[in-house]
Amino acid sequence: MPVDLDNSSTASGEVSGSSSGGNNPSQQQQSTAATPKKKRNLPGMPDPDAEVIALSPKTLMATNRFVCEICNKGFQRDQNLQLHRRGHNLPWKLRQRSGNEVKKRVYVCPEASCVHHDPSRALGDLTGIKKHFCRKHGEKKWKCDKCSKKYAVQSDWKAHSKICGTREYKCDCGTLFSRRDSFITHRAFCDALAEESARAHPHNPTPPPPSNRSPGADPHVDSAPATAPPSAPSSSVSPVHSPELPKTQDPSPAPIMEQPVARAATVNASCSSSSSTSSSSNGSTTSTVFASLFASSTTASETLHPPPPQQETHSFSDLIRAMASHPDHSHTTVELAPPPIEPISLCLSTSNGSSIFGQERRHYAPPPPPPPPPQPPSMSATALLQKAAQMGSSATNASLLRGLGIVSSSSLSSSSSAQLDGWAQRHMEAENSSVIHHHHHHHPGLGLGLLPCDGGSGLKELMMGSTSSSVFGPKHATLDFLGLGMAAVGAGPSSGGLSALITSIGGGLDVAASFGAGEFGGKDIGSSS
Amino acid sequence: MDIPLFPPKDHHHSFFPPTQPLDTSTTTDPTAVAAPNGGSTDKWAAPLLRECARAIADKDTARIHHLLWMLNELSSPYGDSDQKLAAYFLQALFCRATRSGPRCHRTLSSVADRSHSFDSARKHVLKFQEVSPWTTFGHVAANGAILEALDGEPRIHIIDLGSTLCTQWPTLLESLATRHDDTPHLTLTVVVPAAAAAVMKEIGQRMEKFARLMGVPFEFRAVAGRLADLTGDQLALAVNHNATHDSKLAGAAVAVNCVGAMRKLPRGSDRAAAIEKFRSLSPRVVTVVEEEADFAAGEGNFVGCFEECLRYYTVYFDMLEESFAATSNERLMLERESGRNMVRVLACDDDDEDGNNDAVSEWERRERGRQWAGRMKEGGFAPVGFSDDVIDDVKALLKRYRTGWELVNNNNNNNGKQDQGPGLAGGQQQGGGGGDSNLFLNHGFDHNEGNNDHGNGGGDDQTPGLFLTWKDEPVVWASAWKP
């Protein structure tokens, strides 16, 4: 599991690394924190005290060696077989965990040339090393019927099969592609890429802020932007935001997929805790970043559907609880983020997203103070992959996806959020006062909705892109880089960039059929007769 | 002279302009060309063109005049595929008859060169790739062979002698980026004619940007010159210059990519010499992709060469017609390019070539896979079979285009007659590939009958590599070689 997590996180680190980015100084900071090339090799940094286990290739490849004598079903672990036997009403026995005294084990890859052969790069769990070995050094015997892509791990293949052919690729120039290869080639030659790259600082590996595009994209923003020019606030926001985001994202997209709620909670946690503990504007700014991001995401999808009141208040109260720890000094801090904004926008986000986050939220609402990433859940990478696939295929689950995308995308530029902040601030200043209580009157869904529609088109797509990069892409450890690549394309090059590369737009457009007609018609046919 | 002569008058009437292009494409069949006056959709161009070619070979001036005049009346570069074929072949035949080939070709080429920009090239090439696997087939096969041959190498140097304007490389870059081990450093050296240097400069920038985007350490180098002109030493020097300073190149595993490059070489010794140059680069793999036609018969057998040319371009135009919309500008460009090549092949002698190196920019003496394979073997190269993975990739590629495209794999079944080898590749061949392979080869060589034979006749069924077929007609051949 850690393998995959690490893989994906480093891979997404790679995204930001490889894409040419904006020249935002703060972004550079961020990028130094995540040096792309080095990150690539990071997976597997075990506890030095752990016991290093070297399994033979045969053992690693062995599958289902524990077979039920009743139904012949095979299991990889005896424990699982025992549980299964229970279903047959057979005697079963589970080993007792003997608690802490079990020494932590890490596993090395038997392949001598592999980076994980080195004990210092051993992987943290058995499933992880098995999958790693199978994927990287095993035969790829699972082949997709549709695209002939091959997988060594059946579950990878299954996950891929579900989404194969369902995606469409959209270039910034507006051209849609159903075929990946066409898209890639087009991408390399398209002016959109050239322009973006030209605009971006060539050697700054960090994706530029998405906001460049938003202003133009939406009249609402246009009307409000003066207070928050994209670049100015971003510099003040990002120093905070940069250390913060990578951290949250780093551990992996996997936990995100697994427990969005937990993630959301963590965000809150980090917001509140940072604002309470940290000195200055940092905390509040950060939280606002998240807040507005959330707001934008949810409202983008649900502008027209203001959440049901009860839920609202529900999660709202939770939220307030979560925010309760906010010390007053956050009020004194400043410019970008007057305190009221945070709860509000967070509120909106949670309420709007209540269908997903709402009920469970309270479990997490009293958040663990330290911001660090949630413990990786005990879900297998495969399961995550499948989940990802399902999510990918059901476009309807948009808000969740977006929410995730937001959180996970470290590349989310600060400036956009700053802009959102700016907007929010303005908005709040205008309507000021007890927004919380007048929540309904304000019709927040609508109010904020304006904003996100805009950010919407930019942001949403960015998120989609980044979601797929962190989730779909690297997960297919072997090949599906494009998700990543596309995300990089989308998130990276500043300008037009954000527009969705990956967005799956319903209703396929047959590119082949849609090209321009020449002018020369049939006149010469006529003349020849 | 066994083809019946059509009385000119009847001809004129019965073949009065073949009406609208009533979607004749669906029934287009190259073998139907000889069918006499059946109806309005009959193929009239081929018989007429053949007559004309024969008259030219016979130096029958009156007849030549008559037929040229008729063709001029009937043809149009904007009509249906018959009219188009007639129009472009007419141009070539006219040049042949009036010995104005080189001049005409020069004019056409300079016009084409002048309008040759990055934008236009990109547009046409990419569009073509989108609607037809004609070129992408070779790219996928060659890239697959290159990736496998260089698997695990930390530094890769691809020497691209091909004419693909680098459209082959983005997918390769992507594959490298997703390779399971560390992404290798890629140096791409492109040898381009001076005329294309400006375009290549821009392309190089795009490649660099794209490589950065993909996270592939990348260096792009363009070497101006033509393969034919560069000596082995020059090529090696050009390719390796700075090698001592650049640690990236020293010790890099080399692949030589020859997609559509060999046919641009003058005949015979130049081709052998080129292959020798490849050897001097010590490549791990050499990929050769060529269009399946034999235009090498040129001198001494004009009719034979014409027949082959007609066969080839009939298939090609048919493919274009079905792949592109009727009014596609890209299609028109491709057809015009074909027209230039026809002039080149049919109306320019090798003497002209020698005398006008600069004027006549490119040779177009295609040879068949069988012939190329013979040359490669003579040059000391051994064929490398395509792996099942690559074959799967190619099949997957073809599935994404409309029907009519097939893959024929000569890899490990001997003309499909018997054992399917390991049973993996052969077994999955669509539509019983073995049979197809046999069929197509015979079919293919029928057209070549009475034509020339370059002494490779024995190796028909042994041609290694993959064939792309369009409606059972082999059109492109892809192969990989190692020293």
Tab-separated table of N, CA and C in Angstrom, chain A residues 196-310:
chain	number	residue	atom	x	y	z
A	196	GLU	N	1.607	28.407	-23.854
A	196	GLU	CA	1.699	28.266	-22.413
A	196	GLU	C	3.148	28.223	-21.977
A	197	SER	N	3.873	27.435	-22.680
A	197	SER	CA	5.268	27.279	-22.290
A	197	SER	C	6.011	28.581	-22.438
A	198	ALA	N	5.646	29.284	-23.456
A	198	ALA	CA	6.319	30.539	-23.703
A	198	ALA	C	6.042	31.502	-22.560
A	199	ARG	N	4.828	31.470	-22.117
A	199	ARG	CA	4.473	32.392	-21.065
A	199	ARG	C	5.086	31.997	-19.723
A	200	ALA	N	5.156	30.718	-19.568
A	200	ALA	CA	5.649	30.239	-18.288
A	200	ALA	C	7.154	30.366	-18.224
A	201	HIS	N	7.602	30.450	-17.016
A	201	HIS	CA	9.041	30.458	-16.842
A	201	HIS	C	9.556	29.072	-17.178
A	202	PRO	N	10.499	29.033	-18.071
A	202	PRO	CA	10.903	27.738	-18.590
A	202	PRO	C	11.437	26.771	-17.546
A	203	HIS	N	12.086	27.306	-16.541
A	203	HIS	CA	12.719	26.371	-15.628
A	203	HIS	C	12.024	26.265	-14.286
A	204	ASN	N	10.953	26.954	-14.191
A	204	ASN	CA	10.211	26.803	-12.961
A	204	ASN	C	9.259	25.630	-13.097
A	205	PRO	N	9.533	24.634	-12.366
A	205	PRO	CA	8.793	23.400	-12.548
A	205	PRO	C	7.404	23.402	-11.946
A	206	THR	N	7.068	24.427	-11.239
A	206	THR	CA	5.784	24.380	-10.574
A	206	THR	C	4.666	24.897	-11.461
A	207	PRO	N	3.581	24.231	-11.392
A	207	PRO	CA	2.440	24.677	-12.190
A	207	PRO	C	2.042	26.063	-11.756
A	208	PRO	N	1.700	26.839	-12.693
A	208	PRO	CA	1.327	28.214	-12.410
A	208	PRO	C	-0.088	28.262	-11.893
A	209	PRO	N	-0.417	29.417	-11.379
A	209	PRO	CA	-1.758	29.569	-10.837
A	209	PRO	C	-2.805	29.440	-11.916
A	210	PRO	N	-3.884	28.870	-11.549
A	210	PRO	CA	-4.943	28.675	-12.519
A	210	PRO	C	-5.721	29.950	-12.766
A	211	SER	N	-5.529	30.887	-11.902
A	211	SER	CA	-6.437	32.018	-11.915
A	211	SER	C	-6.307	32.869	-13.164
A	212	ASN	N	-5.198	32.762	-13.798
A	212	ASN	CA	-5.003	33.597	-14.966
A	212	ASN	C	-6.191	33.531	-15.884
A	213	ARG	N	-6.692	32.362	-15.917
A	213	ARG	CA	-7.761	32.152	-16.860
A	213	ARG	C	-9.096	32.587	-16.305
A	214	SER	N	-9.285	32.388	-15.056
A	214	SER	CA	-10.608	32.603	-14.499
A	214	SER	C	-11.178	33.990	-14.749
A	215	PRO	N	-10.387	34.987	-14.587
A	215	PRO	CA	-10.953	36.322	-14.725
A	215	PRO	C	-11.632	36.491	-16.070
A	216	GLY	N	-10.928	36.073	-17.055
A	216	GLY	CA	-11.492	36.234	-18.375
A	216	GLY	C	-12.686	35.330	-18.574
A	217	ALA	N	-12.614	34.231	-17.933
A	217	ALA	CA	-13.629	33.226	-18.173
A	217	ALA	C	-14.979	33.640	-17.612
A	218	ASP	N	-14.966	34.435	-16.612
A	218	ASP	CA	-16.249	34.705	-16.005
A	218	ASP	C	-16.496	36.174	-15.746
A	219	PRO	N	-17.618	36.569	-16.204
A	219	PRO	CA	-18.004	37.960	-16.012
A	219	PRO	C	-18.111	38.311	-14.529
A	220	HIS	N	-18.523	37.374	-13.747
A	220	HIS	CA	-18.697	37.673	-12.339
A	220	HIS	C	-17.383	38.034	-11.703
A	221	VAL	N	-16.444	37.321	-12.099
A	221	VAL	CA	-15.143	37.636	-11.543
A	221	VAL	C	-14.656	38.961	-12.080
A	222	ASP	N	-14.917	39.128	-13.297
A	222	ASP	CA	-14.494	40.375	-13.899
A	222	ASP	C	-15.032	41.565	-13.125
A	223	SER	N	-16.220	41.383	-12.683
A	223	SER	CA	-16.843	42.496	-12.002
A	223	SER	C	-16.204	42.744	-10.635
A	224	ALA	N	-15.613	41.723	-10.112
A	224	ALA	CA	-15.129	41.842	-8.763
A	224	ALA	C	-13.624	41.859	-8.566
A	225	PRO	N	-12.914	41.768	-9.589
A	225	PRO	CA	-11.525	41.358	-9.409
A	225	PRO	C	-10.616	42.433	-8.840
A	226	ALA	N	-11.031	43.646	-8.937
A	226	ALA	CA	-10.118	44.726	-8.624
A	226	ALA	C	-9.435	44.551	-7.284
A	227	THR	N	-10.161	44.117	-6.343
A	227	THR	CA	-9.579	43.971	-5.025
A	227	THR	C	-8.524	42.881	-4.982
A	228	ALA	N	-8.710	41.954	-5.818
A	228	ALA	CA	-7.792	40.828	-5.754
A	228	ALA	C	-7.191	40.468	-7.096
A	229	PRO	N	-6.280	41.287	-7.486
A	229	PRO	CA	-5.567	40.916	-8.707
A	229	PRO	C	-4.839	39.611	-8.429
A	230	PRO	N	-4.821	38.759	-9.372
A	230	PRO	CA	-4.325	37.411	-9.133
A	230	PRO	C	-2.934	37.367	-8.541
A	231	SER	N	-2.099	38.199	-9.036
A	231	SER	CA	-0.715	38.031	-8.636
A	231	SER	C	-0.416	38.607	-7.254
A	232	ALA	N	-0.953	39.757	-6.990
A	232	ALA	CA	-0.574	40.430	-5.767
A	232	ALA	C	-0.851	39.616	-4.508
A	233	PRO	N	-2.038	39.206	-4.324
A	233	PRO	CA	-2.333	38.492	-3.095
A	233	PRO	C	-1.625	37.148	-3.061
A	234	SER	N	-1.417	36.607	-4.180
A	234	SER	CA	-0.901	35.253	-4.183
A	234	SER	C	0.422	35.164	-3.451
A	235	SER	N	1.168	36.211	-3.579
A	235	SER	CA	2.472	36.144	-2.949
A	235	SER	C	2.331	36.107	-1.436
A	236	SER	N	1.343	36.782	-0.978
A	236	SER	CA	1.195	36.781	0.464
A	236	SER	C	0.535	35.497	0.951
A	237	VAL	N	-0.206	34.944	0.110
A	237	VAL	CA	-0.886	33.728	0.527
A	237	VAL	C	0.026	32.528	0.469
A	238	SER	N	0.724	32.473	-0.601
A	238	SER	CA	1.361	31.201	-0.881
A	238	SER	C	2.438	30.737	0.090
A	239	PRO	N	3.160	31.649	0.678
A	239	PRO	CA	4.172	31.113	1.589
A	239	PRO	C	3.552	30.177	2.594
A	240	VAL	N	2.403	30.493	2.946
A	240	VAL	CA	1.718	29.629	3.874
A	240	VAL	C	1.237	28.399	3.155
A	241	HIS	N	0.634	28.736	2.129
A	241	HIS	CA	-0.053	27.705	1.384
A	241	HIS	C	0.929	26.672	0.861
A	242	SER	N	2.097	27.124	0.537
A	242	SER	CA	2.983	26.151	-0.082
A	242	SER	C	3.493	25.064	0.855
A	243	PRO	N	3.920	25.442	2.009
A	243	PRO	CA	4.324	24.334	2.886
A	243	PRO	C	3.117	23.477	3.232
A	244	GLU	N	2.033	24.103	3.285
A	244	GLU	CA	0.867	23.400	3.777
A	244	GLU	C	0.362	22.371	2.774
A	245	LEU	N	0.177	22.839	1.606
A	245	LEU	CA	-0.462	21.962	0.633
A	245	LEU	C	0.302	20.697	0.302
A	246	PRO	N	1.536	20.847	0.008
A	246	PRO	CA	2.245	19.625	-0.359
A	246	PRO	C	2.144	18.604	0.748
A	247	LYS	N	2.190	19.086	1.914
A	247	LYS	CA	2.130	18.174	3.031
A	247	LYS	C	0.850	17.386	3.000
A	248	THR	N	-0.175	18.104	2.828
A	248	THR	CA	-1.445	17.421	2.847
A	248	THR	C	-1.551	16.474	1.684
A	249	GLN	N	-1.012	16.911	0.636
A	249	GLN	CA	-1.207	16.077	-0.525
A	249	GLN	C	-0.234	14.936	-0.557
A	250	ASP	N	0.901	15.211	-0.083
A	250	ASP	CA	1.978	14.274	-0.263
A	250	ASP	C	1.660	12.829	0.086
A	251	PRO	N	1.124	12.648	1.231
A	251	PRO	CA	0.998	11.265	1.669
A	251	PRO	C	0.327	10.425	0.616
A	252	SER	N	-0.491	11.026	-0.170
A	252	SER	CA	-1.081	10.272	-1.260
A	252	SER	C	-2.492	10.703	-1.507
A	253	PRO	N	-2.868	10.476	-2.686
A	253	PRO	CA	-4.263	10.664	-3.037
A	253	PRO	C	-5.068	9.507	-2.483
A	254	ALA	N	-4.413	8.471	-2.159
A	254	ALA	CA	-5.140	7.280	-1.778
A	254	ALA	C	-6.047	7.499	-0.575
A	255	PRO	N	-5.492	8.010	0.464
A	255	PRO	CA	-6.369	8.244	1.612
A	255	PRO	C	-7.507	9.162	1.243
A	256	ILE	N	-7.247	9.985	0.310
A	256	ILE	CA	-8.307	10.875	-0.108
A	256	ILE	C	-9.444	10.091	-0.676
A	257	MET	N	-9.083	9.239	-1.508
A	257	MET	CA	-10.115	8.434	-2.133
A	257	MET	C	-10.837	7.636	-1.073
A	258	GLU	N	-10.026	7.157	-0.214
A	258	GLU	CA	-10.576	6.271	0.790
A	258	GLU	C	-11.501	7.004	1.753
A	259	GLN	N	-11.009	8.082	2.271
A	259	GLN	CA	-11.776	8.746	3.302
A	259	GLN	C	-11.834	10.234	3.080
A	260	PRO	N	-12.639	10.583	2.189
A	260	PRO	CA	-12.738	12.007	1.887
A	260	PRO	C	-13.092	12.800	3.132
A	261	VAL	N	-13.852	12.181	3.937
A	261	VAL	CA	-14.284	12.888	5.120
A	261	VAL	C	-13.100	13.197	6.015
A	262	ALA	N	-12.335	12.201	6.156
A	262	ALA	CA	-11.172	12.377	6.991
A	262	ALA	C	-10.314	13.496	6.435
A	263	ARG	N	-10.227	13.490	5.161
A	263	ARG	CA	-9.416	14.497	4.523
A	263	ARG	C	-9.971	15.882	4.798
A	264	ALA	N	-11.244	15.949	4.607
A	264	ALA	CA	-11.862	17.247	4.822
A	264	ALA	C	-11.609	17.693	6.246
A	265	ALA	N	-11.748	16.740	7.102
A	265	ALA	CA	-11.546	17.064	8.501
A	265	ALA	C	-10.132	17.550	8.740
A	266	THR	N	-9.243	16.899	8.101
A	266	THR	CA	-7.867	17.274	8.274
A	266	THR	C	-7.643	18.702	7.818
A	267	VAL	N	-8.277	18.978	6.781
A	267	VAL	CA	-8.145	20.332	6.289
A	267	VAL	C	-8.621	21.309	7.341
A	268	ASN	N	-9.756	20.991	7.834
A	268	ASN	CA	-10.265	21.858	8.872
A	268	ASN	C	-9.299	21.935	10.028
A	269	ALA	N	-8.855	20.762	10.348
A	269	ALA	CA	-7.945	20.699	11.462
A	269	ALA	C	-6.763	21.609	11.220
A	270	SER	N	-6.249	21.475	10.072
A	270	SER	CA	-5.078	22.288	9.818
A	270	SER	C	-5.418	23.761	9.829
A	271	CYS	N	-6.591	24.027	9.386
A	271	CYS	CA	-6.983	25.422	9.390
A	271	CYS	C	-7.029	25.946	10.802
A	272	SER	N	-7.804	25.247	11.553
A	272	SER	CA	-8.031	25.782	12.878
A	272	SER	C	-6.750	25.757	13.698
A	273	SER	N	-6.094	24.668	13.601
A	273	SER	CA	-4.916	24.568	14.427
A	273	SER	C	-3.860	25.578	14.009
A	274	SER	N	-3.737	25.707	12.752
A	274	SER	CA	-2.702	26.624	12.335
A	274	SER	C	-3.048	28.045	12.716
A	275	SER	N	-4.305	28.333	12.607
A	275	SER	CA	-4.655	29.704	12.941
A	275	SER	C	-4.541	29.931	14.444
A	276	SER	N	-4.789	28.880	15.174
A	276	SER	CA	-4.707	29.058	16.606
A	276	SER	C	-3.259	29.124	17.077
A	277	THR	N	-2.486	28.301	16.493
A	277	THR	CA	-1.115	28.238	16.957
A	277	THR	C	-0.194	29.219	16.245
A	278	SER	N	-0.401	29.287	15.033
A	278	SER	CA	0.564	30.065	14.275
A	278	SER	C	0.442	31.543	14.542
A	279	SER	N	1.500	32.161	14.228
A	279	SER	CA	1.622	33.546	14.626
A	279	SER	C	0.635	34.491	13.958
A	280	SER	N	0.821	34.631	12.709
A	280	SER	CA	0.159	35.764	12.083
A	280	SER	C	-0.967	35.382	11.145
A	281	SER	N	-0.899	35.965	10.037
A	281	SER	CA	-1.972	35.784	9.090
A	281	SER	C	-1.957	34.391	8.473
A	282	ASN	N	-0.906	33.747	8.763
A	282	ASN	CA	-0.743	32.447	8.134
A	282	ASN	C	-1.956	31.561	8.267
A	283	GLY	N	-2.281	31.376	9.478
A	283	GLY	CA	-3.361	30.430	9.728
A	283	GLY	C	-4.620	30.808	9.004
A	284	SER	N	-5.008	31.982	9.189
A	284	SER	CA	-6.284	32.363	8.605
A	284	SER	C	-6.210	32.315	7.092
A	285	THR	N	-5.100	32.687	6.607
A	285	THR	CA	-4.994	32.673	5.163
A	285	THR	C	-5.149	31.275	4.643
A	286	THR	N	-4.456	30.430	5.301
A	286	THR	CA	-4.520	29.055	4.849
A	286	THR	C	-5.937	28.543	4.844
A	287	SER	N	-6.552	28.778	5.940
A	287	SER	CA	-7.888	28.230	6.024
A	287	SER	C	-8.752	28.843	4.957
A	288	THR	N	-8.508	30.060	4.710
A	288	THR	CA	-9.335	30.680	3.700
A	288	THR	C	-9.084	30.060	2.350
A	289	VAL	N	-7.864	29.754	2.178
A	289	VAL	CA	-7.570	29.095	0.916
A	289	VAL	C	-8.426	27.866	0.771
A	290	PHE	N	-8.337	27.082	1.772
A	290	PHE	CA	-9.128	25.856	1.673
A	290	PHE	C	-10.598	26.155	1.578
A	291	ALA	N	-10.970	27.065	2.410
A	291	ALA	CA	-12.380	27.371	2.450
A	291	ALA	C	-12.877	27.777	1.087
A	292	SER	N	-12.197	28.705	0.544
A	292	SER	CA	-12.731	29.195	-0.723
A	292	SER	C	-12.640	28.121	-1.779
A	293	LEU	N	-11.668	27.318	-1.634
A	293	LEU	CA	-11.589	26.241	-2.598
A	293	LEU	C	-12.795	25.351	-2.490
A	294	PHE	N	-13.059	25.034	-1.280
A	294	PHE	CA	-14.227	24.186	-1.097
A	294	PHE	C	-15.470	24.849	-1.623
A	295	ALA	N	-15.578	26.068	-1.228
A	295	ALA	CA	-16.764	26.778	-1.658
A	295	ALA	C	-16.877	26.722	-3.157
A	296	SER	N	-15.803	27.006	-3.773
A	296	SER	CA	-15.885	27.066	-5.215
A	296	SER	C	-16.256	25.722	-5.781
A	297	SER	N	-15.686	24.735	-5.244
A	297	SER	CA	-15.946	23.429	-5.828
A	297	SER	C	-17.396	23.051	-5.690
A	298	THR	N	-17.856	23.196	-4.535
A	298	THR	CA	-19.210	22.712	-4.329
A	298	THR	C	-20.222	23.582	-5.031
A	299	THR	N	-20.049	24.814	-4.875
A	299	THR	CA	-21.039	25.664	-5.497
A	299	THR	C	-20.995	25.544	-6.989
A	300	ALA	N	-19.840	25.275	-7.465
A	300	ALA	CA	-19.756	25.148	-8.899
A	300	ALA	C	-20.742	24.110	-9.380
A	301	SER	N	-20.827	23.071	-8.644
A	301	SER	CA	-21.709	22.018	-9.110
A	301	SER	C	-23.136	22.199	-8.634
A	302	GLU	N	-23.292	22.941	-7.583
A	302	GLU	CA	-24.622	22.941	-7.001
A	302	GLU	C	-25.232	24.319	-6.883
A	303	THR	N	-24.803	25.142	-7.689
A	303	THR	CA	-25.282	26.501	-7.594
A	303	THR	C	-26.795	26.551	-7.549
A	304	LEU	N	-27.359	25.741	-8.341
A	304	LEU	CA	-28.799	25.807	-8.483
A	304	LEU	C	-29.542	25.055	-7.395
A	305	HIS	N	-28.799	24.356	-6.630
A	305	HIS	CA	-29.480	23.574	-5.616
A	305	HIS	C	-28.983	23.931	-4.246
A	306	PRO	N	-29.555	24.923	-3.703
A	306	PRO	CA	-29.167	25.275	-2.343
A	306	PRO	C	-29.468	24.068	-1.470
A	307	PRO	N	-28.591	23.820	-0.581
A	307	PRO	CA	-28.733	22.618	0.239
A	307	PRO	C	-29.950	22.710	1.140
A	308	PRO	N	-30.457	21.576	1.466
A	308	PRO	CA	-31.571	21.539	2.413
A	308	PRO	C	-31.120	22.133	3.733
A	309	PRO	N	-31.979	22.883	4.331
A	309	PRO	CA	-31.633	23.643	5.532
A	309	PRO	C	-31.102	22.787	6.672
A	310	GLN	N	-31.734	21.684	6.922
A	310	GLN	CA	-31.313	20.935	8.103
A	310	GLN	C	-29.867	20.524	7.963
